[in-house]
PDB file of C-alpha atoms in Angstrom:
ATOM      1  CA  VAL B   1      -0.185  -0.182   0.365  1.00 85.00           C
ATOM      2  CA  SER B   2       1.323   3.592  -0.816  1.00 87.00           C
ATOM      3  CA  LEU B   3       0.044   6.398   1.296  1.00 92.00           C
ATOM      4  CA  ILE B   4       0.751  10.091   0.963  1.00 91.00           C
ATOM      5  CA  VAL B   5       0.350  12.401   3.777  1.00 93.00           C
ATOM      6  CA  SER B   6      -0.690  15.667   2.343  1.00 88.00           C
ATOM      7  CA  GLY B   7       0.326  19.191   4.059  1.00 90.00           C
ATOM      8  CA  THR B   8      -2.738  19.854   5.786  1.00 96.00           C
ATOM      9  CA  GLY B   9      -2.454  16.347   7.585  1.00 95.00           C
ATOM     10  CA  ASP B  10      -4.891  13.985   5.514  1.00 96.00           C
ATOM     11  CA  VAL B  11      -3.838  10.774   4.402  1.00 96.00           C
ATOM     12  CA  VAL B  12      -4.324   9.775   0.838  1.00 93.00           C
ATOM     13  CA  GLU B  13      -3.981   6.610  -1.292  1.00 94.00           C
ATOM     14  CA  PRO B  14      -3.346   7.021  -4.878  1.00 92.00           C
ATOM     15  CA  GLU B  15      -5.719   4.932  -7.094  1.00 89.00           C
ATOM     16  CA  ASP B  16      -3.059   3.255  -8.836  1.00 89.00           C
ATOM     17  CA  ALA B  17      -0.048   3.044  -5.831  1.00 89.00           C
ATOM     18  CA  ILE B  18       2.086   5.158  -7.624  1.00 93.00           C
ATOM     19  CA  ILE B  19       3.505   8.211  -5.757  1.00 92.00           C
ATOM     20  CA  GLY B  20       5.715  10.916  -6.984  1.00 90.00           C
ATOM     21  CA  ILE B  21       7.075  13.551  -4.793  1.00 89.00           C
ATOM     22  CA  GLY B  22       9.531  16.039  -4.998  1.00 90.00           C
ATOM     23  CA  SER B  23      10.724  18.748  -8.100  1.00 92.00           C
ATOM     24  CA  GLY B  24      10.496  15.893 -10.528  1.00 94.00           C
ATOM     25  CA  GLY B  25       7.603  14.175  -9.129  1.00 93.00           C
ATOM     26  CA  ALA B  26       5.039  14.811 -11.543  1.00 94.00           C
ATOM     27  CA  TYR B  27       7.467  13.788 -14.262  1.00 95.00           C
ATOM     28  CA  ALA B  28       8.465  10.599 -12.642  1.00 95.00           C
ATOM     29  CA  LEU B  29       4.860   9.817 -11.856  1.00 95.00           C
ATOM     30  CA  ALA B  30       3.709  10.246 -15.670  1.00 96.00           C
ATOM     31  CA  ALA B  31       6.553   8.009 -16.382  1.00 96.00           C
ATOM     32  CA  ALA B  32       5.711   5.517 -14.143  1.00 95.00           C
ATOM     33  CA  ARG B  33       2.020   5.438 -14.746  1.00 95.00           C
ATOM     34  CA  ALA B  34       2.804   4.999 -18.771  1.00 95.00           C
ATOM     35  CA  LEU B  35       5.095   1.656 -17.958  1.00 95.00           C
ATOM     36  CA  LYS B  36       3.367  -0.063 -15.697  1.00 93.00           C
ATOM     37  CA  ASP B  37       1.240  -1.779 -18.230  1.00 91.00           C
ATOM     38  CA  ILE B  38       4.480  -3.054 -19.490  1.00 93.00           C
ATOM     39  CA  GLU B  39       4.824  -6.848 -18.226  1.00 91.00           C
ATOM     40  CA  ALA B  40       8.511  -7.503 -18.744  1.00 92.00           C
ATOM     41  CA  MET B  41       9.300  -4.357 -16.192  1.00 94.00           C
ATOM     42  CA  ASP B  42       8.902  -5.276 -12.394  1.00 93.00           C
ATOM     43  CA  ALA B  43       8.848  -2.372  -9.689  1.00 91.00           C
ATOM     44  CA  GLU B  44      12.486  -1.492  -9.541  1.00 93.00           C
ATOM     45  CA  ALA B  45      13.326  -1.221 -13.326  1.00 95.00           C
ATOM     46  CA  ILE B  46      10.123   0.769 -13.299  1.00 95.00           C
ATOM     47  CA  VAL B  47      11.342   3.239 -10.935  1.00 94.00           C
ATOM     48  CA  ARG B  48      14.899   3.288 -12.362  1.00 94.00           C
ATOM     49  CA  LYS B  49      13.559   4.005 -15.649  1.00 95.00           C
ATOM     50  CA  ALA B  50      10.898   6.731 -14.367  1.00 95.00           C
ATOM     51  CA  MET B  51      13.519   8.671 -12.398  1.00 95.00           C
ATOM     52  CA  GLY B  52      15.795   8.638 -15.175  1.00 95.00           C
ATOM     53  CA  ILE B  53      12.897  10.347 -17.226  1.00 96.00           C
ATOM     54  CA  ALA B  54      12.395  12.587 -14.605  1.00 96.00           C
ATOM     55  CA  ALA B  55      16.316  13.780 -14.425  1.00 95.00           C
ATOM     56  CA  GLY B  56      16.184  14.356 -17.962  1.00 95.00           C
ATOM     57  CA  ILE B  57      13.203  16.498 -17.901  1.00 96.00           C
ATOM     58  CA  CYS B  58      13.544  18.883 -14.521  1.00 95.00           C
ATOM     59  CA  ILE B  59      17.343  19.780 -13.800  1.00 94.00           C
ATOM     60  CA  TYR B  60      16.515  19.688  -9.939  1.00 94.00           C
ATOM     61  CA  THR B  61      16.232  15.451 -10.291  1.00 93.00           C
ATOM     62  CA  ASN B  62      19.458  13.690  -9.372  1.00 90.00           C
ATOM     63  CA  ALA B  63      19.988  11.459 -11.671  1.00 89.00           C
ATOM     64  CA  ASN B  64      22.014   8.971  -9.223  1.00 93.00           C
ATOM     65  CA  ILE B  65      19.069   6.839  -8.330  1.00 90.00           C
ATOM     66  CA  THR B  66      19.409   4.662  -5.160  1.00 92.00           C
ATOM     67  CA  VAL B  67      16.681   2.270  -4.725  1.00 89.00           C
ATOM     68  CA  GLU B  68      15.663   0.695  -1.577  1.00 88.00           C
ATOM     69  CA  GLU B  69      13.359  -2.244  -1.753  1.00 83.00           C
ATOM     70  CA  LEU B  70      10.688  -2.974   1.397  1.00 82.00           C
TER      71      LEU B  70
END
């Protein structure tokens, strides 16, 4: 389950269980939504690709990515 705590303290669960936060969050979120239906990609591959796309668009998004899996 993915949850977001809003600035007003509301807890929000996104419809598609994908969350993007930060300056490049909207770009990463859009890319992840586009990639999630590709069966050959697991969650880590989607994250890495989506963050790479966001880093290519947003100058404030770092391309050095560390993925931690729970």
